[in-house]
XYZ file of C-alpha atoms in Angstrom:
548
model
C 0.000 0.000 0.000
C 2.765 2.437 0.903
C 4.543 1.738 -2.414
C 1.322 2.377 -4.380
C 0.757 5.617 -2.492
C 4.318 6.746 -3.151
C 3.919 5.919 -6.830
C 0.697 7.931 -7.065
C 2.356 10.860 -5.339
C 5.332 10.650 -7.705
C 3.053 10.522 -10.745
C 1.069 13.510 -9.471
C 4.282 15.448 -8.895
C 5.682 14.664 -12.349
C 2.391 15.654 -13.949
C 2.719 19.096 -12.375
C 6.248 19.888 -13.547
C 7.194 20.926 -17.098
C 9.228 17.832 -17.853
C 8.624 14.239 -18.802
C 10.195 11.064 -17.505
C 10.928 8.277 -19.941
C 12.663 4.939 -19.934
C 14.466 3.183 -22.767
C 14.661 -0.583 -22.784
C 17.878 -2.404 -23.786
C 16.206 -2.982 -27.172
C 15.793 0.774 -27.729
C 12.043 1.041 -27.067
C 11.143 4.364 -25.429
C 8.237 4.525 -22.964
C 6.829 7.642 -21.324
C 6.600 6.991 -17.586
C 5.234 10.204 -16.169
C 4.416 13.746 -17.137
C 3.237 15.109 -20.465
C 5.053 18.313 -21.263
C 7.264 18.352 -24.310
C 7.338 14.553 -24.699
C 3.730 14.462 -25.866
C 4.550 16.916 -28.682
C 7.651 15.138 -29.932
C 7.842 12.743 -32.826
C 7.305 9.076 -31.932
C 8.988 6.424 -34.097
C 6.930 3.945 -36.025
C 7.887 0.319 -36.429
C 11.173 -0.017 -38.254
C 12.318 3.548 -37.517
C 14.720 4.803 -34.884
C 14.012 7.568 -32.427
C 17.339 9.052 -33.624
C 15.485 9.925 -36.854
C 13.652 12.591 -34.889
C 16.875 14.484 -34.151
C 17.627 17.550 -36.280
C 19.975 16.697 -39.197
C 22.576 19.209 -37.974
C 22.565 17.692 -34.488
C 22.393 14.020 -35.444
C 26.114 13.294 -35.833
C 27.322 14.890 -32.623
C 24.328 13.609 -30.631
C 24.929 10.052 -31.847
C 28.565 10.311 -30.756
C 27.519 11.644 -27.347
C 24.906 8.908 -26.897
C 27.270 6.127 -27.950
C 29.916 7.439 -25.584
C 27.439 7.491 -22.696
C 26.202 3.949 -23.410
C 29.733 2.596 -23.827
C 30.924 4.121 -20.559
C 27.516 3.724 -18.829
C 27.768 7.356 -17.776
C 25.005 10.002 -17.461
C 24.099 12.234 -20.424
C 23.054 15.889 -20.077
C 22.638 17.934 -23.263
C 20.328 20.090 -25.402
C 19.338 18.759 -28.817
C 16.767 19.670 -31.476
C 13.992 17.094 -31.866
C 11.206 17.016 -34.456
C 7.669 17.834 -33.388
C 5.085 15.103 -33.896
C 3.309 15.334 -37.255
C 5.372 18.302 -38.507
C 8.120 17.464 -40.990
C 10.290 20.554 -40.620
C 9.466 21.836 -37.138
C 11.908 21.155 -34.310
C 12.232 22.139 -30.663
C 15.300 22.331 -28.486
C 14.911 19.746 -25.744
C 17.087 19.250 -22.691
C 17.795 15.534 -22.306
C 19.063 14.219 -18.993
C 19.548 10.438 -18.855
C 21.206 7.933 -16.526
C 21.895 4.196 -16.945
C 20.189 1.596 -14.755
C 21.973 -1.767 -14.650
C 19.659 -4.728 -14.084
C 20.644 -7.859 -12.212
C 21.283 -9.757 -15.434
C 23.681 -7.055 -16.610
C 21.319 -5.495 -19.120
C 21.214 -1.712 -19.108
C 18.130 0.397 -19.487
C 18.042 4.158 -19.396
C 15.815 6.482 -17.441
C 15.725 10.166 -18.181
C 13.842 13.431 -18.443
C 12.913 15.625 -21.401
C 12.363 19.343 -20.822
C 11.456 22.044 -23.319
C 14.601 24.196 -23.694
C 13.637 26.234 -26.753
C 13.406 29.630 -25.068
C 16.493 28.960 -22.975
C 18.511 27.970 -26.072
C 17.349 30.964 -28.100
C 18.101 33.333 -25.257
C 21.630 31.964 -24.896
C 22.195 31.921 -28.669
C 20.984 35.510 -28.997
C 23.321 36.605 -26.202
C 26.251 34.771 -27.776
C 25.713 36.122 -31.299
C 24.996 39.663 -30.185
C 28.120 39.562 -28.022
C 30.118 38.603 -31.110
C 28.606 41.478 -33.049
C 29.060 43.960 -30.212
C 32.792 43.243 -30.271
C 33.063 44.053 -33.984
C 34.932 47.346 -34.431
C 34.446 49.720 -37.320
C 36.017 47.848 -40.211
C 38.389 49.249 -42.799
C 35.771 48.443 -45.403
C 32.227 47.164 -45.549
C 33.348 43.775 -46.846
C 35.174 43.097 -43.592
C 32.066 43.902 -41.543
C 29.913 41.669 -43.739
C 32.390 38.793 -43.431
C 32.339 39.003 -39.652
C 28.559 38.838 -39.567
C 28.360 35.936 -42.015
C 30.848 33.994 -39.880
C 28.678 34.586 -36.810
C 25.666 32.684 -38.171
C 27.253 29.895 -40.255
C 26.788 27.045 -39.509
C 24.860 27.496 -36.265
C 21.818 29.228 -37.735
C 22.281 28.820 -41.480
C 24.218 26.960 -44.157
C 24.927 29.880 -46.495
C 25.014 33.648 -46.152
C 25.512 36.154 -48.956
C 25.461 39.879 -48.267
C 24.818 42.394 -51.043
C 25.536 46.076 -50.798
C 22.678 48.419 -51.564
C 22.750 52.053 -52.636
C 19.718 54.321 -53.073
C 17.355 51.448 -52.491
C 18.775 49.107 -55.138
C 21.675 46.735 -55.391
C 24.780 48.632 -56.388
C 27.889 46.461 -56.288
C 29.516 46.580 -59.694
C 26.631 48.226 -61.494
C 24.543 51.354 -61.970
C 21.429 52.306 -60.093
C 18.247 50.751 -61.370
C 16.169 47.599 -61.049
C 19.012 45.521 -62.435
C 22.701 45.916 -61.801
C 25.887 43.962 -62.188
C 26.616 42.516 -58.791
C 28.848 40.335 -56.685
C 28.210 39.266 -53.106
C 30.232 41.322 -50.670
C 30.994 38.284 -48.544
C 29.720 34.725 -48.526
C 29.761 32.190 -45.713
C 29.225 28.583 -46.774
C 28.934 25.451 -44.656
C 31.211 22.572 -45.737
C 29.939 20.503 -48.651
C 27.921 23.201 -50.381
C 28.622 24.165 -54.002
C 30.552 27.368 -54.565
C 28.416 30.381 -55.314
C 28.562 31.045 -59.065
C 30.082 34.266 -60.372
C 27.365 36.851 -60.793
C 27.991 39.108 -63.782
C 26.268 42.132 -65.242
C 23.291 39.958 -66.277
C 22.416 39.302 -62.655
C 18.978 40.671 -61.790
C 17.555 41.268 -58.364
C 14.421 39.205 -58.090
C 11.215 41.066 -57.269
C 11.036 39.513 -53.793
C 14.496 40.847 -52.926
C 13.645 44.279 -54.326
C 10.474 44.389 -52.264
C 12.433 43.464 -49.128
C 14.882 46.311 -49.824
C 12.179 48.859 -50.536
C 9.935 47.877 -47.614
C 12.830 47.296 -45.205
C 10.936 44.218 -44.025
C 12.429 40.738 -43.637
C 11.012 38.011 -45.872
C 10.937 34.261 -45.238
C 10.765 31.821 -48.159
C 10.108 28.102 -47.574
C 10.717 25.877 -50.604
C 8.864 22.708 -51.577
C 10.791 19.432 -52.032
C 13.137 19.861 -55.001
C 13.919 23.492 -54.276
C 12.453 26.846 -55.327
C 10.124 27.095 -58.308
C 11.732 30.346 -59.450
C 8.837 32.679 -58.879
C 10.111 35.986 -57.503
C 13.785 34.912 -57.523
C 16.561 35.548 -60.031
C 17.402 32.723 -62.416
C 20.982 32.514 -61.181
C 19.817 32.249 -57.577
C 17.312 29.507 -58.391
C 19.959 27.356 -60.078
C 22.317 27.566 -57.117
C 19.579 27.016 -54.518
C 18.412 23.856 -56.286
C 21.968 22.536 -56.575
C 22.546 23.208 -52.873
C 19.305 21.460 -51.890
C 17.980 24.638 -50.286
C 14.933 24.268 -48.081
C 14.402 27.945 -47.321
C 15.822 31.465 -47.526
C 15.505 34.484 -45.249
C 15.962 37.938 -46.806
C 17.053 40.521 -44.251
C 17.511 44.209 -45.127
C 20.225 45.850 -43.020
C 19.077 49.371 -42.175
C 21.361 52.173 -40.990
C 19.850 55.546 -40.102
C 16.672 54.741 -41.995
C 18.459 53.670 -45.193
C 18.867 50.122 -46.465
C 22.611 49.630 -46.929
C 22.730 45.868 -47.428
C 20.585 42.835 -48.095
C 21.541 39.626 -46.312
C 20.328 36.359 -47.837
C 20.467 33.408 -45.455
C 19.798 29.891 -46.757
C 19.293 26.497 -45.152
C 20.367 23.601 -47.378
C 20.971 19.862 -47.735
C 17.880 18.665 -45.922
C 18.182 21.036 -42.987
C 14.800 22.502 -42.039
C 14.013 26.004 -43.304
C 14.129 28.892 -40.850
C 10.905 29.580 -38.983
C 9.584 32.835 -37.550
C 11.610 32.381 -34.370
C 14.778 31.872 -36.423
C 13.899 34.926 -38.491
C 13.510 37.031 -35.359
C 16.926 35.935 -34.083
C 18.572 36.522 -37.468
C 16.968 39.951 -37.673
C 18.433 40.875 -34.281
C 21.894 39.650 -35.282
C 22.028 41.411 -38.637
C 20.541 44.613 -37.312
C 23.376 44.589 -34.791
C 25.557 45.316 -37.828
C 24.149 48.827 -37.981
C 26.593 50.174 -35.385
C 29.822 48.881 -36.982
C 28.465 49.663 -40.448
C 27.659 53.223 -39.465
C 31.179 53.722 -38.129
C 32.672 52.061 -41.214
C 30.626 54.264 -43.527
C 31.692 57.350 -41.585
C 35.346 56.340 -41.950
C 34.848 55.733 -45.660
C 33.192 59.116 -46.049
C 36.085 60.824 -44.275
C 38.571 58.894 -46.387
C 36.725 59.798 -49.578
C 36.695 63.477 -48.650
C 40.374 63.427 -47.716
C 41.308 61.597 -50.905
C 39.316 64.009 -53.076
C 40.948 66.960 -51.326
C 44.384 65.432 -51.694
C 43.889 64.641 -55.377
C 42.812 68.232 -55.997
C 46.267 69.406 -54.916
C 48.198 66.804 -56.885
C 48.191 68.527 -60.259
C 49.799 66.784 -63.249
C 53.475 67.708 -63.537
C 54.273 70.435 -66.106
C 55.824 69.726 -69.486
C 59.486 70.748 -69.630
C 61.706 70.412 -72.689
C 64.540 67.986 -72.021
C 62.833 66.308 -69.052
C 60.462 63.360 -68.824
C 58.351 63.712 -65.678
C 56.059 61.080 -64.132
C 54.233 61.073 -60.794
C 51.735 58.953 -58.917
C 49.836 58.945 -55.673
C 48.604 55.694 -54.141
C 46.358 55.890 -51.059
C 46.675 53.296 -48.349
C 44.069 50.551 -48.193
C 43.068 51.463 -44.648
C 40.011 53.636 -44.131
C 41.920 56.270 -42.169
C 45.328 56.136 -43.855
C 45.045 58.964 -46.353
C 45.827 62.602 -46.380
C 49.441 63.472 -45.572
C 51.614 62.899 -48.673
C 52.148 65.140 -51.678
C 54.356 65.845 -54.659
C 54.652 69.022 -56.713
C 56.574 70.436 -59.651
C 56.372 73.989 -60.964
C 58.222 75.639 -63.849
C 60.214 78.641 -62.706
C 61.450 79.516 -66.190
C 62.024 77.793 -69.523
C 65.232 76.287 -68.120
C 64.391 75.706 -64.468
C 61.986 73.686 -62.350
C 61.092 73.537 -58.659
C 60.366 70.054 -57.335
C 59.068 69.001 -53.921
C 57.770 65.904 -52.197
C 56.614 65.808 -48.599
C 54.620 64.216 -45.832
C 52.456 65.684 -43.084
C 52.275 63.921 -39.727
C 48.886 62.246 -39.430
C 46.557 60.375 -41.742
C 43.117 61.913 -41.826
C 41.137 64.836 -43.169
C 43.127 67.277 -41.029
C 46.366 65.981 -42.552
C 44.962 66.381 -46.067
C 43.925 69.952 -45.303
C 47.322 70.767 -43.784
C 49.068 69.163 -46.767
C 47.239 71.447 -49.154
C 48.185 74.509 -47.120
C 51.880 73.614 -46.789
C 52.184 72.593 -50.432
C 50.593 75.854 -51.603
C 52.877 77.942 -49.403
C 55.991 76.115 -50.630
C 54.926 76.479 -54.259
C 54.423 80.228 -53.764
C 57.775 80.650 -52.028
C 59.578 78.699 -54.754
C 58.019 80.723 -57.550
C 58.663 84.016 -55.764
C 62.311 83.131 -54.979
C 63.100 82.123 -58.550
C 65.577 79.639 -60.046
C 68.607 81.125 -58.281
C 67.197 80.597 -54.793
C 68.742 78.268 -52.225
C 66.422 75.339 -51.406
C 67.705 75.402 -47.821
C 66.731 79.061 -47.463
C 63.319 78.399 -48.991
C 62.653 75.577 -46.506
C 63.750 77.797 -43.616
C 61.229 80.432 -44.720
C 58.558 77.745 -45.049
C 59.363 76.455 -41.553
C 58.891 79.912 -39.994
C 55.584 80.499 -41.801
C 54.138 77.078 -40.994
C 55.049 77.386 -37.312
C 53.546 80.866 -37.187
C 50.310 79.519 -38.656
C 50.151 76.860 -35.942
C 49.941 74.178 -38.597
C 50.887 70.499 -38.252
C 53.183 69.144 -35.569
C 55.769 67.850 -38.036
C 56.457 68.025 -41.785
C 59.151 66.192 -43.740
C 59.981 67.470 -47.201
C 62.558 67.415 -49.979
C 62.715 70.625 -52.016
C 64.882 70.845 -55.132
C 65.681 73.363 -57.876
C 66.756 72.018 -61.281
C 68.549 74.313 -63.722
C 69.441 73.351 -67.245
C 73.097 73.276 -68.149
C 75.056 71.893 -71.100
C 74.645 68.117 -71.184
C 71.980 67.899 -68.476
C 70.667 69.579 -65.360
C 72.146 70.897 -62.136
C 70.266 69.925 -58.976
C 70.275 71.824 -55.689
C 68.179 70.199 -52.975
C 67.501 70.404 -49.272
C 66.150 67.514 -47.205
C 64.103 68.237 -44.057
C 63.905 64.838 -42.353
C 62.645 63.019 -45.449
C 63.753 59.708 -47.027
C 66.671 60.373 -49.395
C 65.985 60.868 -53.126
C 67.209 58.067 -55.381
C 69.504 58.897 -58.307
C 69.688 56.259 -61.052
C 72.561 57.099 -63.415
C 72.297 55.875 -66.984
C 75.677 54.124 -66.769
C 76.089 53.165 -63.087
C 74.211 51.579 -60.183
C 71.644 53.713 -58.383
C 72.528 55.609 -55.208
C 70.787 57.728 -52.623
C 71.478 61.453 -52.384
C 72.800 61.847 -48.864
C 74.632 64.814 -47.518
C 77.815 64.469 -45.461
C 75.617 64.085 -42.355
C 72.071 62.981 -41.651
C 69.204 64.919 -43.248
C 68.258 68.211 -41.627
C 65.462 67.985 -39.025
C 61.851 68.090 -40.168
C 59.883 71.308 -40.170
C 58.031 72.429 -37.046
C 60.399 70.838 -34.520
C 62.520 73.874 -33.520
C 62.935 77.591 -34.265
C 65.473 78.904 -36.803
C 67.393 75.750 -37.579
C 70.358 75.918 -39.927
C 69.567 73.976 -43.131
C 71.882 72.740 -45.860
C 71.759 72.455 -49.647
C 73.165 69.459 -51.528
C 74.346 69.817 -55.143
C 74.507 67.139 -57.818
C 73.921 66.682 -61.544
C 71.317 64.921 -63.673
C 72.997 63.904 -66.928
C 71.387 62.582 -70.081
C 69.491 59.383 -69.328
C 69.813 59.779 -65.546
C 66.687 59.400 -63.399
C 65.862 61.141 -60.123
C 63.159 59.548 -57.949
C 61.643 61.406 -54.988
C 59.114 59.571 -52.795
C 57.417 59.504 -49.420
C 58.102 57.068 -46.608
C 55.225 54.724 -47.498
C 57.452 53.373 -50.276
C 60.147 52.154 -47.878
C 58.654 51.971 -44.379
C 56.511 49.023 -43.320
C 55.888 47.624 -39.820
C 58.374 45.132 -38.419
C 60.974 45.782 -41.133
C 64.327 47.527 -41.118
C 64.444 50.807 -43.058
C 68.021 50.144 -44.137
C 67.035 46.825 -45.697
C 64.043 48.428 -47.378
C 66.178 51.189 -48.888
C 68.600 48.593 -50.216
C 65.741 46.630 -51.765
C 64.385 49.803 -53.371
C 67.757 50.487 -54.974
C 68.074 46.896 -56.225
C 64.539 46.928 -57.603
C 65.104 50.208 -59.426
C 68.294 48.874 -61.056
C 66.434 45.761 -62.214
C 63.589 47.822 -63.686
C 65.991 50.136 -65.505
C 67.722 47.142 -67.074
C 64.353 46.092 -68.476
C 64.158 49.389 -70.359
C 60.831 50.450 -68.852
C 59.394 53.870 -69.567
C 59.397 56.260 -66.620
C 55.674 55.825 -65.653
C 56.033 52.031 -65.708
C 59.246 52.216 -63.730
C 57.760 54.132 -60.822
C 54.715 51.849 -60.739
C 57.116 48.915 -60.556
C 58.698 50.425 -57.442
C 55.462 50.141 -55.455
C 55.398 47.350 -52.870
C 52.815 44.606 -53.227
C 49.313 45.492 -51.936
C 49.803 43.077 -49.031
C 52.696 45.189 -47.721
C 51.193 48.666 -48.222
C 50.378 50.276 -44.900
C 50.665 53.963 -45.770
C 49.882 56.280 -48.628
C 52.659 56.761 -51.184
C 53.597 59.724 -53.359
C 56.314 59.432 -56.017
C 57.624 61.916 -58.586
C 60.473 61.060 -60.961
C 62.469 62.984 -63.590
C 64.630 61.694 -66.431
C 67.018 63.893 -68.401
C 66.363 63.346 -72.089
C 68.924 63.733 -74.895
C 68.851 67.089 -76.713
C 66.554 67.193 -79.763
């Protein structure tokens, strides 16, 4: 009697708590002992099927390994796994399974355990984890980097494939003009292992009407496909082909909105038999991708500043003048970083038919302020050079520039090389002064290249002290000789020795000259590979041409 009473009390207790108690026989038959809860909603195997078939395809492998390990070691199991709902093919719930082995007298082992609905708990933890990842994302150097970080956050936990498309003025804009159709490439794609590569999307790629409506309405859209994949209605032809090949079961379209403007469209697909996203998944994905708005806003601000600085800088970098007897080539290459632009310049101005003023310099800092200061310093130096004329001392001109710039409370430091070239029989005479700048490179027509150093180190930069004594160095540019002036981005990279870099520059220039390259090609060949560029680079080069 006491045992029956205890059993009734236990059954009453288990019926009142939100969990179910089950037992599995040694043959694998599962029986519900007490409680309804989630167990009544879960899929129940028919004859000839395994209860493991109810586990979500993405969870099946790891859950089988965990279950086999527990049975082999006869140790308890405590985990959360997605299990199919009864009568619903593609609906799953996260269930917390706690199980323990019970060894019978004959050595057979059965299992007793509980099943508790853990859906809200799992989603809460997943949301916290993903949003924490996104919160740690800084403003990226470019939008692609921000998109890549977000795609990596949701693959493969929430999706099998993510493609993010940039949007401008309400339509897709990567690689094409504004309008309902535009050439496009995904900014970044995250793919789970085993999926086919996304095909190249060329100028014939069209945004499907469903995607355009999502962009225009700024509302997320959820597409669930029938067996065999999408039918094609409302999707682009290219997208349909890939989705069918990947065995896609559904796609979520999520506009990413920043300050009321759609700046990107994220397409998130589930593939290879994995269930399509449901409304709860869509809500979580929406939260994650909208978390991009902060980093994207900062990235876009940096890009706007960089674009303004670059436009300002380019406005000051006028094409070099044409001078009889001289070939002149120049280039400016901004750094790849969003902030690294603004401080470098080159300039050349004719002082007379037989003379030229040349300068190349660098302002401390890499931002819009540096670009503005560069324009001011360059303009002042150009005016001083023209006013002083071809007979002026470059050292004296730089001393005057130093006093003016310090009086104007301009940048903290400026490095610059200023040179005057005067024609003479058989070539050109060069007088130059170096204020803390990398040394110009002279490439004689009949000898190895060398740097133009004075007897001591270069004079100090501008704006570091009052009324410094500056020096002028004299040399010649004979027929066929080349003079290359450049900023430090050409020879200074992190974790490298400047002496080694200068040596490599000289060796590279000699090799390029031996190839007989024209002056514009030669200076482009001096640029380091994109992987090693950390700073903006300005280069101006002169070559003395034969008479006539």
